[in-house]
Coordinates of C-alpha atoms in Angstrom, one line a residue:
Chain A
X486 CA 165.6 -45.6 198.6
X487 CA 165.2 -45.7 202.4
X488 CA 168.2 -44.0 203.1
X489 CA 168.2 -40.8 200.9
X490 CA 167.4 -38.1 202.4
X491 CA 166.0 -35.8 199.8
X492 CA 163.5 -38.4 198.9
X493 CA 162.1 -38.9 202.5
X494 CA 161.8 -34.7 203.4
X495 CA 160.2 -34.4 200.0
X496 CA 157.9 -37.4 200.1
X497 CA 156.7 -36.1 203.7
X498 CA 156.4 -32.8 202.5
X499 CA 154.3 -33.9 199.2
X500 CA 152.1 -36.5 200.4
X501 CA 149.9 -34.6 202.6
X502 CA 149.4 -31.8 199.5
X503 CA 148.7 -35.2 197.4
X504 CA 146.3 -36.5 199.9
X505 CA 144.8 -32.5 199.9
X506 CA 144.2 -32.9 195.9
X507 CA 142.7 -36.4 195.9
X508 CA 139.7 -34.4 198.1
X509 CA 139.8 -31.4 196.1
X510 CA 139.2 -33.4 193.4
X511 CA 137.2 -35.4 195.0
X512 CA 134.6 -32.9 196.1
X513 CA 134.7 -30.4 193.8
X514 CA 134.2 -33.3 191.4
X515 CA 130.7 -31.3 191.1
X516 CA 131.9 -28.2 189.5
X517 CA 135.5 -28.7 187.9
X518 CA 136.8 -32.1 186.3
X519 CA 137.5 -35.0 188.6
X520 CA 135.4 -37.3 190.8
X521 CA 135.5 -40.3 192.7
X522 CA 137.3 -42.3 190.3
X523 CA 140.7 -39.4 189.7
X524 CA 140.2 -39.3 193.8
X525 CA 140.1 -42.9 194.6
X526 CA 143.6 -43.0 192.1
X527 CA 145.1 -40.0 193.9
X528 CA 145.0 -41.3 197.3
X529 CA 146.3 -44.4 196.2
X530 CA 148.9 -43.0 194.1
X531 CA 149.9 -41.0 197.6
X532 CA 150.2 -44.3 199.8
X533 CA 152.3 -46.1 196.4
X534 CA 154.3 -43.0 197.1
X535 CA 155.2 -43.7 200.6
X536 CA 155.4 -47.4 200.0
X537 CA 157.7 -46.7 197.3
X538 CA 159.9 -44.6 199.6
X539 CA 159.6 -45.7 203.5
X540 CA 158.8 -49.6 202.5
X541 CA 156.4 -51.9 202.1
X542 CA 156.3 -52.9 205.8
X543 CA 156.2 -49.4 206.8
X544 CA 153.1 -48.7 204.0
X545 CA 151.5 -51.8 205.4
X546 CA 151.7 -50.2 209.4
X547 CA 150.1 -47.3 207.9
X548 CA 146.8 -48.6 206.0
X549 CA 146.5 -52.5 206.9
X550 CA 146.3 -55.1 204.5
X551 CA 142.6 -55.7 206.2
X552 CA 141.2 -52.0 206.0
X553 CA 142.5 -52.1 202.5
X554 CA 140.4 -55.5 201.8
X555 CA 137.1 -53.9 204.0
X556 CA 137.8 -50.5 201.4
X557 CA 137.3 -52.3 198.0
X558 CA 133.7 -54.3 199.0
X559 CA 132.7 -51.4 201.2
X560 CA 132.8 -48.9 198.2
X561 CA 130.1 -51.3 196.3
X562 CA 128.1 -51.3 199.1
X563 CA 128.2 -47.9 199.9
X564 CA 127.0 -47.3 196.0
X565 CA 124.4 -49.7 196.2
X566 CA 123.4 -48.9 199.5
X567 CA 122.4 -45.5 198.1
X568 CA 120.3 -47.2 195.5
X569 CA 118.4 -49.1 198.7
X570 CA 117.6 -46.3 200.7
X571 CA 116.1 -44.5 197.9
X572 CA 113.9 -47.7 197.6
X573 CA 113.0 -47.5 200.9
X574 CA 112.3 -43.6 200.4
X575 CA 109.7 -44.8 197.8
X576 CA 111.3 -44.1 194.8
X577 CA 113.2 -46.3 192.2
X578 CA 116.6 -48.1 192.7
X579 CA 119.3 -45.2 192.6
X580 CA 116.8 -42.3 192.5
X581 CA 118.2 -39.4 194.2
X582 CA 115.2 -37.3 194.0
X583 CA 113.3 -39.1 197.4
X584 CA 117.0 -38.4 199.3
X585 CA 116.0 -35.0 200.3
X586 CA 112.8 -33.0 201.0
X587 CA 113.6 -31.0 197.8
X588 CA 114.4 -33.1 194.7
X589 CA 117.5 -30.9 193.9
X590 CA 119.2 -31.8 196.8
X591 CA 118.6 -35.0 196.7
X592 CA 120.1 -35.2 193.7
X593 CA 123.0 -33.3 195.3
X594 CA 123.4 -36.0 198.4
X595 CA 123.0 -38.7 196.3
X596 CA 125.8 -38.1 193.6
X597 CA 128.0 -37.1 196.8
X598 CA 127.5 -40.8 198.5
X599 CA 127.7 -42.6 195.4
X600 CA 131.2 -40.9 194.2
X601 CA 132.3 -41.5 197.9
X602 CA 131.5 -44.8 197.4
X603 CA 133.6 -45.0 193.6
X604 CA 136.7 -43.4 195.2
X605 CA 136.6 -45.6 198.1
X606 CA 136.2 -49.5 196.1
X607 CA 138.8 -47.7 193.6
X608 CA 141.9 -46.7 196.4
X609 CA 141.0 -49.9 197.3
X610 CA 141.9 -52.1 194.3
X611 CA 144.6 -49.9 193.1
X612 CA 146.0 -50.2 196.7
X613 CA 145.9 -54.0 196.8
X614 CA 146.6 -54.7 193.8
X615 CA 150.2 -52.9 194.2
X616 CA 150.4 -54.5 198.2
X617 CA 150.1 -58.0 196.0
X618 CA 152.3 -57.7 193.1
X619 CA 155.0 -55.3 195.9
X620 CA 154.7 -57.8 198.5
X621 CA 156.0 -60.9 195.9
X622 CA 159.5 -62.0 196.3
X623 CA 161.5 -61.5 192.9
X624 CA 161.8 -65.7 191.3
X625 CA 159.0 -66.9 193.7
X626 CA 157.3 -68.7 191.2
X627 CA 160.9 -70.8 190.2
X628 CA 161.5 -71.7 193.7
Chain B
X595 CA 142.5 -24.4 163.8
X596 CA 145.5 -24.2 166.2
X597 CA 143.7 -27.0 168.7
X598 CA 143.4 -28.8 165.4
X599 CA 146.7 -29.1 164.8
X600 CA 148.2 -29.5 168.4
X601 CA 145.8 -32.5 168.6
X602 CA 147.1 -33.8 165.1
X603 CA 151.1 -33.0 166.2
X604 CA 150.2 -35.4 169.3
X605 CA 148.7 -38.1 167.9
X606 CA 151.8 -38.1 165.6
X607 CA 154.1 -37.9 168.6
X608 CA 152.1 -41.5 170.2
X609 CA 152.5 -43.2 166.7
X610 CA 156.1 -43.0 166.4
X611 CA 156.2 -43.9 170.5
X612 CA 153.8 -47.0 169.4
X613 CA 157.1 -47.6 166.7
X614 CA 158.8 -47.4 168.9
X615 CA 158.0 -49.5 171.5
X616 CA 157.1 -52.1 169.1
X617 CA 160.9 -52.5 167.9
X618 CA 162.3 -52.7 171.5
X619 CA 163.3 -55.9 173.6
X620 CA 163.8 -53.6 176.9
X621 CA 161.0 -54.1 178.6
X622 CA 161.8 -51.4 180.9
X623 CA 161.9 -48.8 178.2
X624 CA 158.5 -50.1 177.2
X625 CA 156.9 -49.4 180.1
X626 CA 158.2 -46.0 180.3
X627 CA 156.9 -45.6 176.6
X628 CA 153.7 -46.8 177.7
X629 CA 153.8 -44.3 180.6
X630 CA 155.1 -40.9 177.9
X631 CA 152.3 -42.6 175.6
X632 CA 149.6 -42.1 178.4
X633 CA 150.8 -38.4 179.0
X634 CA 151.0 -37.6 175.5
X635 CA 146.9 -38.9 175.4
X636 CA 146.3 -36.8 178.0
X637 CA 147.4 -33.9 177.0
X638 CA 145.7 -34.7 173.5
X639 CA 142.4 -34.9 175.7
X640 CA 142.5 -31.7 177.7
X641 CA 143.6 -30.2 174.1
X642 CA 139.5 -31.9 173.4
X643 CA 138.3 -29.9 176.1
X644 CA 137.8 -33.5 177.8
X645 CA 139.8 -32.5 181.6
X646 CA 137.9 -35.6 183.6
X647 CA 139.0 -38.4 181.0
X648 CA 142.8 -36.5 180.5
X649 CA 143.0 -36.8 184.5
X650 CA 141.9 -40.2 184.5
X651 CA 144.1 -41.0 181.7
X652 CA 146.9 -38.8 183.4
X653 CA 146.4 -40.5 186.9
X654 CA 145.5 -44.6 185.8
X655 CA 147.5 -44.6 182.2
X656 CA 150.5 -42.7 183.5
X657 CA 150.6 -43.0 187.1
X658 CA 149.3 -46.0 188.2
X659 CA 150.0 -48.3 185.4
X660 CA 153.2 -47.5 185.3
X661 CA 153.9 -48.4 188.9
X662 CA 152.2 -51.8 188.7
X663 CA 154.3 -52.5 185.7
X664 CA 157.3 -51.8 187.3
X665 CA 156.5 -53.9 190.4
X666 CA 155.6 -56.9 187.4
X667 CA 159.0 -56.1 185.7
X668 CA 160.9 -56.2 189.0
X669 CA 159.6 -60.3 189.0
X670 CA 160.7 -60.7 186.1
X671 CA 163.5 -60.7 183.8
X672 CA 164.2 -57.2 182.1
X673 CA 164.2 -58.5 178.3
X674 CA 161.8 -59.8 176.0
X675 CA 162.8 -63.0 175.4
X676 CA 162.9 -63.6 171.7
X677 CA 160.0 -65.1 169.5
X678 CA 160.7 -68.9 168.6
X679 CA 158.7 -68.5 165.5
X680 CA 158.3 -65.9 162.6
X681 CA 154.5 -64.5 163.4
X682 CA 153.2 -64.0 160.0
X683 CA 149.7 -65.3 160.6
X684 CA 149.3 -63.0 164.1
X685 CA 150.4 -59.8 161.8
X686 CA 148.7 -60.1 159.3
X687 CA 145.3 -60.7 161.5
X688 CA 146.4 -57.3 163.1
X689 CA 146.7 -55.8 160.1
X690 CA 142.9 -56.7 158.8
X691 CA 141.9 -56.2 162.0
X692 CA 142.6 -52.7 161.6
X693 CA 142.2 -52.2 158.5
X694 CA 138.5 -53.1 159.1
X695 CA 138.5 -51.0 161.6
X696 CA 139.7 -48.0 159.2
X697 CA 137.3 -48.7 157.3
X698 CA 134.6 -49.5 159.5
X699 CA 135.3 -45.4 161.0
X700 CA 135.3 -44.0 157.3
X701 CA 131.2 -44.6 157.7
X702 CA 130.6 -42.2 161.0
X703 CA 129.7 -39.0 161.2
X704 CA 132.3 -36.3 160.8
X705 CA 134.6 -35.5 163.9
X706 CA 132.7 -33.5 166.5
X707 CA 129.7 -32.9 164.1
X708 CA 126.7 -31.5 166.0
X709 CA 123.8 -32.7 163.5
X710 CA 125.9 -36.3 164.4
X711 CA 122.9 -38.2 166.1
X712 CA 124.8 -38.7 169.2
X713 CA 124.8 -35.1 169.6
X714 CA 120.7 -34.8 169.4
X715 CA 119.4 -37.3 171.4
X716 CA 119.8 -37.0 174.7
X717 CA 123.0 -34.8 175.0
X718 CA 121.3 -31.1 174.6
X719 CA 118.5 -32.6 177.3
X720 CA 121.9 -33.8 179.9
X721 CA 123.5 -30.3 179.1
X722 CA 120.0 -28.0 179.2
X723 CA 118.9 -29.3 182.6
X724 CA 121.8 -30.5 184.8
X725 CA 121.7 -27.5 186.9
X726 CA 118.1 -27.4 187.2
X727 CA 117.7 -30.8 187.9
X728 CA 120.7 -32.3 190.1
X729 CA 122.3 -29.0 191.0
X730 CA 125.4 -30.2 189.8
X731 CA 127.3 -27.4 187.0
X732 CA 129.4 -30.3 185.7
X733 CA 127.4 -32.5 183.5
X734 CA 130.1 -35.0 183.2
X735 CA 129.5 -35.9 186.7
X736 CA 126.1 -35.3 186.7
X737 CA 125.5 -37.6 183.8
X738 CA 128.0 -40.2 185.3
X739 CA 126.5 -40.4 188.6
X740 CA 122.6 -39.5 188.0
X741 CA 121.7 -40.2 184.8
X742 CA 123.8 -43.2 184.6
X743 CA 124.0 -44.4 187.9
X744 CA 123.6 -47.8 186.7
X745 CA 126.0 -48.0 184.4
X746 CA 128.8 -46.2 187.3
X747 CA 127.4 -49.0 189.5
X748 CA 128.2 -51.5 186.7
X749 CA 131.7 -50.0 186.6
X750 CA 132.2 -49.9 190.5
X751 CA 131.4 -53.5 190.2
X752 CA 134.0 -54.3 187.9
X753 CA 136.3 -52.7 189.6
X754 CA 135.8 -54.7 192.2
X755 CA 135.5 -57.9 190.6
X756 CA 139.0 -57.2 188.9
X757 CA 140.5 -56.7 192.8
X758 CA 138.9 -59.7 193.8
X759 CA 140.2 -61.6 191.0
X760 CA 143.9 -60.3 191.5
X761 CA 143.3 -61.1 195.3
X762 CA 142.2 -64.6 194.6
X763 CA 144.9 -65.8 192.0
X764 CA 147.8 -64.1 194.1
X765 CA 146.5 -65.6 197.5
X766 CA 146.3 -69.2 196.1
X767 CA 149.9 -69.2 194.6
X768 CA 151.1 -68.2 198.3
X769 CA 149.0 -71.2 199.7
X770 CA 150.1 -73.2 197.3
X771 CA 153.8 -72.7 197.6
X772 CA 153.4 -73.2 201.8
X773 CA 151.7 -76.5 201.1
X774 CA 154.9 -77.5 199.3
X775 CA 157.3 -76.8 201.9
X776 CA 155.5 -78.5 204.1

């Protein structure tokens, strides 16, 4: 699929309006469907995209096998990293409230960092997992 | 009523896809089934009124399954090979299996009934005060990241369990194939 043409204007004209989505839907996860697990899909439906039309190799040049690897145990910690500063706030593991001066907000921050931290383990995996099964010769397993 | 019976018409639609499917040996049109079968959900969902599941469903069932399937298929042969035995003992497990099932459902509450007791517990609390409390308008996020942030953290976990575990048993076949053309 390298070659056509269509495909490569069209994928470079629609990936940066997918990319656009996957944080519409990330952020305005508050107030109309979506959230960090549709946003964590989305972007890694967009780089499957440009895999699937520019290459693996050229997929791989653009988001590293090793920032993929550093996204899906960095999500986790980012979650649960939310969970120990509002320990260390005082309150109880994964209480928003202490986040902020007003208990409203903090409820606000916290559900922000914690979907950052879903759509970020999620691209992740999805990501990885297609890099792995993608980057498998067809018969390796009979040679 | 008309919600009713686009939901109903759907539904239809994925049994005779499930038909389908079952009676085909190309697994290439199977996973495209699969993928129509995930959009057809979908679109039964945001008929429910439930848009965050239909664009999960949408985006994982359709979108991203689908790929990964393809990638699978594209290691392997295209057909299913055919069954060596007749699998009279695995149907009719399937079939009591699910006719338990039925009949296990015929004992809950009504579809969508509000006096159902999932609907007053905590529900009308989650709906009342989710502005008030998180600020957040969407209760479906609210309850998914506030009020069950432990369970989402469970979930986040898996998720990453289930990349480790691809990236573990996909890494070791590599290593294992070097060590033998050495």
């Amino acid at each position: 699929m390298r070659r056509d043409i269509v495909l490569r204007v069209i994928a470079k004209l629609i990936i940066p309006f997918m990319l656009l989505f996957a944080l519409y839907v990330q952020f305005h996860g508050d107030f109309g469907p979506g959230g960090g697990f549709q946003a964590g899909v989305i972007i890694a439906t967009a780089v499957i995209f440009y895999a699937l039309i520019f290459g693996l190799p050229a997929a791989r040049q653009l988001l590293p096998e090793w920032i993929v690897e550093t996204m899906v145990a960095s999500g986790v910690l980012v979650y649960a990293g939310v969970g120990i500063v509002s320990l260390l706030l005082g309150g109880s593991y994964l209480d928003y409230s202490v986040l902020a001066h007003d208990a409203v907000h903090g409820q606000e921050r916290g559900i922000f960092w914690v979907e950052v931290g879903v759509a970020i383990t999620v691209s992740g995996v999805m990501l990885k997992i297609f890099y792995m099964f993608a980057g498998r010769r067809r018969d390796e397993d009979n040679g | 009523m008309i919600d009713a019976l686009v939901v109903n018409a759907l539904l239809t639609m994925m049994v005779f896809i499930v038909l389908v499917m079952v009676g085909q040996r190309n697994l290439f049109a199977v996973v495209i089934l699969g993928g129509i079968y995930s959009f057809l959900m979908a679109t039964a969902l945001v008929a429910l009124d439930a848009v965050d599941v239909a664009m999960t469903e949408a985006s994982v069932g359709a979108g991203i399954s689908t790929v990964l399937l393809l990638g699978a298929l594209y290691l392997t042969r295209g057909d299913e090979a055919k069954p060596m035995r007749h699998s009279t003992i695995p149907l009719i497990v399937s079939v009591a299996v699910g006719a338990a099932l039925v009949y296990g459902s015929l004992g809950l509450p009504a579809f969508s009934d509000p006096n159902a007791p999932i609907q007053t517990h905590v529900a009308p609390r989650y709906l009342k005060e989710t502005l008030s409390a998180t600020g957040v308008p969407n209760a479906v996020t609210s309850v998914l990241a506030s009020y069950r942030g432990y369970d989402t953290l469970g979930e986040t976990t898996v998720v990453f369990t289930a990349g480790a575990g691809v990236i573990a048993l996909l890494r070791r076949r590599r290593r294992i194939r070097e060590d033998e053309e050495r």
